Short mmCIF file of C-alpha atoms and ligand atoms in Angstrom, two decimals:
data_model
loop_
_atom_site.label_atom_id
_atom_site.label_comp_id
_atom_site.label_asym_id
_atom_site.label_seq_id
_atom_site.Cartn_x
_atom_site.Cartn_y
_atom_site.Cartn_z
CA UNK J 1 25.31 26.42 -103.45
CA UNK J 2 26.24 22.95 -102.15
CA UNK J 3 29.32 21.73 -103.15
CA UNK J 4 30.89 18.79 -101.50
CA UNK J 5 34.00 19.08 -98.56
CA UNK J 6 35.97 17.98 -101.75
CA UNK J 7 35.43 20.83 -103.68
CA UNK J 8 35.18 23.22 -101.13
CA UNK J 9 38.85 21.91 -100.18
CA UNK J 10 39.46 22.61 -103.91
CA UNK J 11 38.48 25.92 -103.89
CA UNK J 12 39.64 27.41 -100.74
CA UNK J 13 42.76 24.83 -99.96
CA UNK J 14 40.78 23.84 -96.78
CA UNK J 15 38.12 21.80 -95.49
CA UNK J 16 35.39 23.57 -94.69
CA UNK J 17 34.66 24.86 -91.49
CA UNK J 18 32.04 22.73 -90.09
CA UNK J 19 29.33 23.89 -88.22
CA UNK J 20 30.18 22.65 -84.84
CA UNK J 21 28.76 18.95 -84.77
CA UNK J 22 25.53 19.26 -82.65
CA UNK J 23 25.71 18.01 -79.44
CA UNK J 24 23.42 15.19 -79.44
CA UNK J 25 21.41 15.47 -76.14
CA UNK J 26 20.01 12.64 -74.50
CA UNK J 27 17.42 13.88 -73.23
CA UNK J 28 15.86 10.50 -72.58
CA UNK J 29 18.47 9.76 -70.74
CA UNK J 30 18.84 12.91 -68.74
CA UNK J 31 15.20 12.87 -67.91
CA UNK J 32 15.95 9.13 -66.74
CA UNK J 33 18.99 10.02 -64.53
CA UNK J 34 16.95 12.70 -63.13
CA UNK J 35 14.22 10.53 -62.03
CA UNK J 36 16.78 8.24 -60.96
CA UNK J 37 18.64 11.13 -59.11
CA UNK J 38 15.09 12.14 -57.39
CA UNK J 39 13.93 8.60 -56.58
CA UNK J 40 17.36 8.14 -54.79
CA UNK J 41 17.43 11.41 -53.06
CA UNK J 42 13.22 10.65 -52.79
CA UNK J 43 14.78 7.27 -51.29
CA UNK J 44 17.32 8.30 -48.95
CA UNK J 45 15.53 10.82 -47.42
CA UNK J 46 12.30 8.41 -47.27
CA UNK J 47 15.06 6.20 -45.57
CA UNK J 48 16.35 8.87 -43.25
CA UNK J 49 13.13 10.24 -42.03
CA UNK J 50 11.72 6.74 -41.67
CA UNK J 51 14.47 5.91 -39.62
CA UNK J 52 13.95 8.80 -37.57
CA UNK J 53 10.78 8.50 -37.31
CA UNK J 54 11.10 4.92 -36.14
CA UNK J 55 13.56 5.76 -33.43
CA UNK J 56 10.88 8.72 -32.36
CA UNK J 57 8.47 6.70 -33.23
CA UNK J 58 10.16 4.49 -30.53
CA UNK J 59 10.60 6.80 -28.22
CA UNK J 60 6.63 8.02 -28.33
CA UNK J 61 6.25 4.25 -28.20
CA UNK J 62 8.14 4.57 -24.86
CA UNK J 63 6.69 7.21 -23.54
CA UNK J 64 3.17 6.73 -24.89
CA UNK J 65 3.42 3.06 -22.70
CA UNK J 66 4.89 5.04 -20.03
CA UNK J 67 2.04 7.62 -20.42
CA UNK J 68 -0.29 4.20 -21.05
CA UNK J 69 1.48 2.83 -17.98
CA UNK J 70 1.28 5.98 -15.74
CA UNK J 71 -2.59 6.71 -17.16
CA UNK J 72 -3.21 3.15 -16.02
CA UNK J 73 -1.58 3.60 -12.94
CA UNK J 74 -3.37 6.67 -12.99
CA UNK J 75 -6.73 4.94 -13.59
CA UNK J 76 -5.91 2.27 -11.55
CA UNK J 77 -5.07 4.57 -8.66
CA UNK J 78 -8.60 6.02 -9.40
CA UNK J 79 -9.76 2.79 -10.12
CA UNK J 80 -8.31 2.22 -6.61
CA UNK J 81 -9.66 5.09 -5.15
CA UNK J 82 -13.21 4.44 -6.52
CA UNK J 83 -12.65 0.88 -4.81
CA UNK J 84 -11.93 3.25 -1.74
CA UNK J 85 -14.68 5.25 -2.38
CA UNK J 86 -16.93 2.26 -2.70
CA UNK J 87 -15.22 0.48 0.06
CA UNK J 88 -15.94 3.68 1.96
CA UNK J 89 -19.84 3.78 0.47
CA UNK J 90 -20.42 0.74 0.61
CA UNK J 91 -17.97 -1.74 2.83
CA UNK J 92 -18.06 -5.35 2.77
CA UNK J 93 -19.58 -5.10 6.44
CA UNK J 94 -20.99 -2.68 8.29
CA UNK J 95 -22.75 -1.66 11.63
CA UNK J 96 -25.22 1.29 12.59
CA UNK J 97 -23.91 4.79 12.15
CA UNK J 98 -21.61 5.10 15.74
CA UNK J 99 -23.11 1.95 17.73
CA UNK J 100 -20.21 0.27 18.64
CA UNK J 101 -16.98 2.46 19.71
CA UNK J 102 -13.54 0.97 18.82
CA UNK J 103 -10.28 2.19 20.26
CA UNK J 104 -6.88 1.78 18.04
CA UNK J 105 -3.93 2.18 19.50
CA UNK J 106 -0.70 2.94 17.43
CA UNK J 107 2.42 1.73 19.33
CA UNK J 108 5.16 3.48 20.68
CA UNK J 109 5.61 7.52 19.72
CA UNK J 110 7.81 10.47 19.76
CA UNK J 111 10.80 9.58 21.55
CA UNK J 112 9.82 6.15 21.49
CA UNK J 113 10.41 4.50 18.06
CA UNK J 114 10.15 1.34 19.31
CA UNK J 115 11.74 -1.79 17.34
CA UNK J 116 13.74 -0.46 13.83
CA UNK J 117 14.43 -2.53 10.52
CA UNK J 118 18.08 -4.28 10.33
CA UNK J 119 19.10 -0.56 9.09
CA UNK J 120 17.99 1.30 11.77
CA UNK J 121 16.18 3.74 9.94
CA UNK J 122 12.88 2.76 9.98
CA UNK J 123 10.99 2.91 13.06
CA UNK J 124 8.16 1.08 14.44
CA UNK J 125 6.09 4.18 15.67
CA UNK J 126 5.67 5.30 12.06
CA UNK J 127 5.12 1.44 10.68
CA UNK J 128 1.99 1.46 14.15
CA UNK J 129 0.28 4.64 12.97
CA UNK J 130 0.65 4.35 8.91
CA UNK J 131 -1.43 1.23 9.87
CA UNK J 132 -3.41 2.52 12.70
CA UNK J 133 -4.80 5.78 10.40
CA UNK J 134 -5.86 2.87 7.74
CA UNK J 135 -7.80 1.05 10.16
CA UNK J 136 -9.57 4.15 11.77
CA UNK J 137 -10.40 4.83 8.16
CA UNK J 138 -11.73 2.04 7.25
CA UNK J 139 -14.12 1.41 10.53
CA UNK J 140 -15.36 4.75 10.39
CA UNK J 141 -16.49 4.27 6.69
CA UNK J 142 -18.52 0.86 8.34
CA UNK J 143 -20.48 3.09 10.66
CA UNK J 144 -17.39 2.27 13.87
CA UNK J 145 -16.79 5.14 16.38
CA UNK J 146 -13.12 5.45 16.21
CA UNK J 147 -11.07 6.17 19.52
CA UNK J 148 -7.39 6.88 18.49
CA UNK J 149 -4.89 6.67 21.67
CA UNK J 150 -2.63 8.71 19.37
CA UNK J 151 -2.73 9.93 15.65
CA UNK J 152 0.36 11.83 15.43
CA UNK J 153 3.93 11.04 16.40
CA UNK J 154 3.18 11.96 19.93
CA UNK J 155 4.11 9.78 23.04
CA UNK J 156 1.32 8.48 24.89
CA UNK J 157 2.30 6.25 28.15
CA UNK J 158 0.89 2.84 28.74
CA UNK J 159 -1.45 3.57 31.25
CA UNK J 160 -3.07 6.47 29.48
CA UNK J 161 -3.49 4.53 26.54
CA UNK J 162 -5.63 1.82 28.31
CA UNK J 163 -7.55 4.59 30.42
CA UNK J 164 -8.21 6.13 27.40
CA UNK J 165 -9.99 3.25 25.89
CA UNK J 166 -11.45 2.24 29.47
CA UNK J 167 -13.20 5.90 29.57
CA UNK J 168 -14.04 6.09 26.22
CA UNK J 169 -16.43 2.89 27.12
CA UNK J 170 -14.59 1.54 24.12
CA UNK J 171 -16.27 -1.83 23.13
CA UNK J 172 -12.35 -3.52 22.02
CA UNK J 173 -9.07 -2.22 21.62
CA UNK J 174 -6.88 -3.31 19.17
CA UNK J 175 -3.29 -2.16 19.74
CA UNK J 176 -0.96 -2.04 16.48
CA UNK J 177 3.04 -3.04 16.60
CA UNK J 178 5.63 -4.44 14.30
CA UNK J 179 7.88 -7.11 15.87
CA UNK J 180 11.55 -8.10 15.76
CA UNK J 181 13.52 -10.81 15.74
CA UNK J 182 17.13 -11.58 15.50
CA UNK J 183 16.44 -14.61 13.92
CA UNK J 184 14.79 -16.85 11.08
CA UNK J 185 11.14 -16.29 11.87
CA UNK J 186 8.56 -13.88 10.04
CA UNK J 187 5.02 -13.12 10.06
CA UNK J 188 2.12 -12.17 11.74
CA UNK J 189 1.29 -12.86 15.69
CA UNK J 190 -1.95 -11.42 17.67
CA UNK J 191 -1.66 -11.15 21.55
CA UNK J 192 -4.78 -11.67 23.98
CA UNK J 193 -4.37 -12.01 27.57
CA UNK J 194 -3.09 -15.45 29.19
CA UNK J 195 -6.82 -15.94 30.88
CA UNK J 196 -7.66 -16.68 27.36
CA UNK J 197 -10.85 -14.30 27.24
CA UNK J 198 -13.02 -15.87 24.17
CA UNK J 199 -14.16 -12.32 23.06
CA UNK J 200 -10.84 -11.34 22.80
CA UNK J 201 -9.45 -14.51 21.01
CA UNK J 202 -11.81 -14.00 18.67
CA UNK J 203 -11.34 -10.79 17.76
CA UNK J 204 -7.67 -11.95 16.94
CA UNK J 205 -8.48 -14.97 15.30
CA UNK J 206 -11.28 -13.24 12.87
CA UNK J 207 -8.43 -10.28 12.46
CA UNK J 208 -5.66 -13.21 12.03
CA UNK J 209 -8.05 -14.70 9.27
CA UNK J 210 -8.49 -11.64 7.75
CA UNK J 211 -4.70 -10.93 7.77
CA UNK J 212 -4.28 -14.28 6.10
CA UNK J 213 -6.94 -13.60 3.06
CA UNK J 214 -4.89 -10.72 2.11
CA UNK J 215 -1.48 -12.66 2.37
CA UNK J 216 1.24 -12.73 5.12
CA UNK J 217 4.62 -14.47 4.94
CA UNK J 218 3.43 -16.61 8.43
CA UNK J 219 0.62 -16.83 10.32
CA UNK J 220 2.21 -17.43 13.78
CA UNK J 221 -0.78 -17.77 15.29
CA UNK J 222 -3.01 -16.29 18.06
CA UNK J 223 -0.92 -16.61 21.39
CA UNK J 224 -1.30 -15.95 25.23
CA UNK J 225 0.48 -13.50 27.50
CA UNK J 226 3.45 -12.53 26.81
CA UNK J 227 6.53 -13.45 24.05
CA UNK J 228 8.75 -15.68 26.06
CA UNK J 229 6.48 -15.38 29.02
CA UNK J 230 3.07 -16.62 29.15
CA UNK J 231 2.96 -15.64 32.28
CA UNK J 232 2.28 -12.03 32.31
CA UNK J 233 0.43 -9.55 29.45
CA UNK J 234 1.14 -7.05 27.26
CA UNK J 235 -0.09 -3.60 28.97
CA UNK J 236 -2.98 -2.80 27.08
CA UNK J 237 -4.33 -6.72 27.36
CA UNK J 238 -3.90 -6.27 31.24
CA UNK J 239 -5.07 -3.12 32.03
CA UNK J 240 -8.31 -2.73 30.10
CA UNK J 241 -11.78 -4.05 30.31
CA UNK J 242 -13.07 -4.80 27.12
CA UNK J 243 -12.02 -7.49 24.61
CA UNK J 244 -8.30 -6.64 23.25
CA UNK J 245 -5.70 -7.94 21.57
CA UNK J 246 -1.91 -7.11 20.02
CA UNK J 247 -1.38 -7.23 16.13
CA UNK J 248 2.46 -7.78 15.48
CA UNK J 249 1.99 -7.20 12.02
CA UNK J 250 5.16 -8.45 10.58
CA UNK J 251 8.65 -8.70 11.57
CA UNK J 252 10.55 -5.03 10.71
CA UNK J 253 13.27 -7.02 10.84
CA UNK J 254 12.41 -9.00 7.79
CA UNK J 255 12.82 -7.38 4.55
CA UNK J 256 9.87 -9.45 3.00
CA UNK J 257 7.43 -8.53 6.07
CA UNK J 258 8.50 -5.08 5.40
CA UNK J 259 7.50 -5.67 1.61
CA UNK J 260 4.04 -6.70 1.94
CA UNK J 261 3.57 -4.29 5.04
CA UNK J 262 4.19 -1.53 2.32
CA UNK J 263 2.11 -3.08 -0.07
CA UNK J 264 -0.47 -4.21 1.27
CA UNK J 265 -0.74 -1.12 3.83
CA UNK J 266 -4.50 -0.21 2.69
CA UNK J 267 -5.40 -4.00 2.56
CA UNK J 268 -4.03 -4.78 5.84
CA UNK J 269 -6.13 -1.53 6.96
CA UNK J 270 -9.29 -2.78 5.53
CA UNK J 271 -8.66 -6.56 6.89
CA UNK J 272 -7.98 -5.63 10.30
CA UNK J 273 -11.21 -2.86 10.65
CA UNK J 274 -13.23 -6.33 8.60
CA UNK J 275 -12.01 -8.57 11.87
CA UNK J 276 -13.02 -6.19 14.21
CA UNK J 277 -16.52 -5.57 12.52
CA UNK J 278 -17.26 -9.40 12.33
CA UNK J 279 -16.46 -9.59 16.11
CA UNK J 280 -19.18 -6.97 16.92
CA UNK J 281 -21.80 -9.61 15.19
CA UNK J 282 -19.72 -12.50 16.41
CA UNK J 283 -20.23 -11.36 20.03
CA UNK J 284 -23.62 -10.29 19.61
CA UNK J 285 -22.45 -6.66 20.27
CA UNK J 286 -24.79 -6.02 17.36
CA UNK J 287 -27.43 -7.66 16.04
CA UNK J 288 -27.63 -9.33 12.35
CA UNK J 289 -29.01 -5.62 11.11
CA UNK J 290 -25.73 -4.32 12.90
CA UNK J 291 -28.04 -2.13 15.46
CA UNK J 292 -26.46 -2.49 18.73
CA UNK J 293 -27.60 -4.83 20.99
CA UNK J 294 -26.26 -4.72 24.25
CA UNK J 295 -26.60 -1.41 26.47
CA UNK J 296 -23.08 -1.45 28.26
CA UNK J 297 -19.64 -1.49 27.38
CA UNK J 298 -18.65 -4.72 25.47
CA UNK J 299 -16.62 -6.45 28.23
CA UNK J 300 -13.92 -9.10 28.50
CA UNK J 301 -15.19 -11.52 30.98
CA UNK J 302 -12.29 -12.73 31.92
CA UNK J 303 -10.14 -9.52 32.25
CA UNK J 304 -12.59 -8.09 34.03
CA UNK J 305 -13.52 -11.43 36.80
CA UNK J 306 -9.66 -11.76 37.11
CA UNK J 307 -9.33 -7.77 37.89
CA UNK J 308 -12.33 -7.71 39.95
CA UNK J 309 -10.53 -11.15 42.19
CA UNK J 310 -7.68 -8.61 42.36
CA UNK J 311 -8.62 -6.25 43.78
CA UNK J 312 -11.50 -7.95 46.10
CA UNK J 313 -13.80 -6.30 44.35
CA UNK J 314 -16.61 -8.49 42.49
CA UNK J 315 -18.80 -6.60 40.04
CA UNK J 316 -22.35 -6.99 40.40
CA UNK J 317 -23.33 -8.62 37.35
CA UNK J 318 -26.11 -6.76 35.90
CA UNK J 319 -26.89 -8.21 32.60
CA UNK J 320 -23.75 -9.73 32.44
CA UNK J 321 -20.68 -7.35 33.79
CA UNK J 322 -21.23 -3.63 34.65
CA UNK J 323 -18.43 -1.52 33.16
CA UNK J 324 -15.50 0.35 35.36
CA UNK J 325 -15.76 3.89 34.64
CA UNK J 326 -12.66 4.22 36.76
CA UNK J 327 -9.99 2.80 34.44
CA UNK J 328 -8.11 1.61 36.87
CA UNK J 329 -7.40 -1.75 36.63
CA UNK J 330 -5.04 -4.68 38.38
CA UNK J 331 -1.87 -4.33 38.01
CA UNK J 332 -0.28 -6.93 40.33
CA UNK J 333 1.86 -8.28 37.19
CA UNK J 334 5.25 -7.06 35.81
CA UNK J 335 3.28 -6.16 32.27
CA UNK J 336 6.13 -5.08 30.00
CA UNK J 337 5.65 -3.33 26.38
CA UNK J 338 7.15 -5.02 23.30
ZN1 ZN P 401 5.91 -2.41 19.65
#
């Protein structure tokens, strides 16, 4: 029975009761606010984690270079240390397996620091045999007979040090310092002795040039005697008989000579061991297939005629100079140690 609100208002004095109006449900919209809702929260969190992940992102970006920087460090270091290892296989120049014998001496010792940076904290003696243990390295790997005066922080007097070399038959010495200077000068100076021996000015010149390839704030030069006194001679330029010099390698006083010391510590190594090689073919202490060629000691003409005129005691030249086995050598000068 339909009947109309009207007449159902009629009948029972009231409109009907109405069946609650349906709620109309959009679900369209619903669906579409959903989505919405998901794509935002989809959204936000896209935006949060893609933030994050760009700041970790960053941060493995960071530490991947670092890792990228310390793994090329790390290969370069190998890189390096194949270089060494090649260097040490197969130098740049060579000579027969022990023919020629070589005597380094590291400066100063123990008790004796010798000269210190402008801080006072760095010492010489450690600068002389950080540089000393290079170039023992380095000839050894050409085939060089290394004589070390010292190779620890041990104090070895003057006189020792040159007997050492003198009885070792040593064919050069090169002695190893660090200068200082309370004033505007830097770089590199090499020693010989004031009667201006040509074997031993050219082993510092070819370890000079060497020096130079590699880089050095100055190249002061190859010079005679001593600094401020041409006069006399270092110790170990005096006292020995074969061709020697002094490497001031740098000014410990100067912050850049300190630099490049520290840097270039290997290269220096290598450059100094390449000018004392070149001076065994130079001098014909070795022949061009780096066999040696001489039968005696390598000797300084000059150091050893002026010693000999000291003490009134002329070697008999038998193929050139015979070599003092005694080690003791003229002393007649005030030789001071820088
Ligand atoms: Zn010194």
């Amino acid at each position: 029975m339909n009947m109309t609100d009207e007449e159902f208002e009629r009948i029972y004095g009231r409109k009907p009761y109405k069946k609650q109006k349906k709620v109309k449900i959009y679900w369209g919209r619903i669906i579409a606010a959903a989505v919405i809702f998901i794509l935002v929260v989809y959204l936000i969190v896209k935006a949060v984690t893609g933030v994050y992940s760009l700041i970790k992102g960053d941060k493995d970006k960071t530490s991947d270079g670092k890792s990228q920087t310390s793994s090329a460090a790390a290969a370069g270091t190998k890189a390096k240390k194949n270089n060494d290892n090649d260097s040490q296989e197969k130098p740049s120049i060579t000579v027969a397996e022990g023919s020629i014998t070589v005597c380094i001496d590291a400066g100063h010792g123990d008790y004796d620091g010798g000269t210190t940076d402008n801080s006072g904290t760095r010492f010489e003696k450690t600068d002389n045999l950080r540089i000393a243990l290079e170039v023992q390295k380095n000839l050894e790997a050409m085939g060089v007979n290394v004589v070390m005066t010292r190779d620890d922080d041990t104090f070895v007097d003057l006189d020792e040090r040159c007997e050492i070399a003198n009885d070792a038959k040593a064919d050069m010495l090169v002695s190893l310092h660090r200068n200082s200077y309370d004033g505007d000068i830097s770089g590199v100076e090499i020693w010989v002795n004031n009667a201006e021996p040509a074997y031993d000015t050219m082993l510092a010149q070819n370890i000079m040039d060497k020096l130079v390839a590699v880089g050095i704030s100055d190249n002061r030069g190859v010079q005679y005697g001593y600094v401020g006194n041409p006069g006399v001679n270092y110790y170990v330029n005096a006292d020995t008989v074969m061709p020697s010099c002094l490497v001031e390698l740098g000014f410990l006083t100067v912050d850049e000579d300190n630099r490049l010391f520290d840097e270039n510590l290997e290269a220096y190594g290598k450059a100094i061991a390449e000018g004392i090689v070149k001076t065994a073919y130079d001098t014909g202490l070795v022949d061009s297939d780096g066999n040696r060629a001489i039968s005696d000691q390598l000797l300084s003409a000059e150091k050893y005629i002026n010693r000999a005129e000291d003490e009134s005691q002329a070697p008999t030249p038998a193929g050139g100079f015979e070599t003092d086995t005694e080690g003791e050598v003229y002393n007649t000068q005030e030789n001071e140690y820088y």
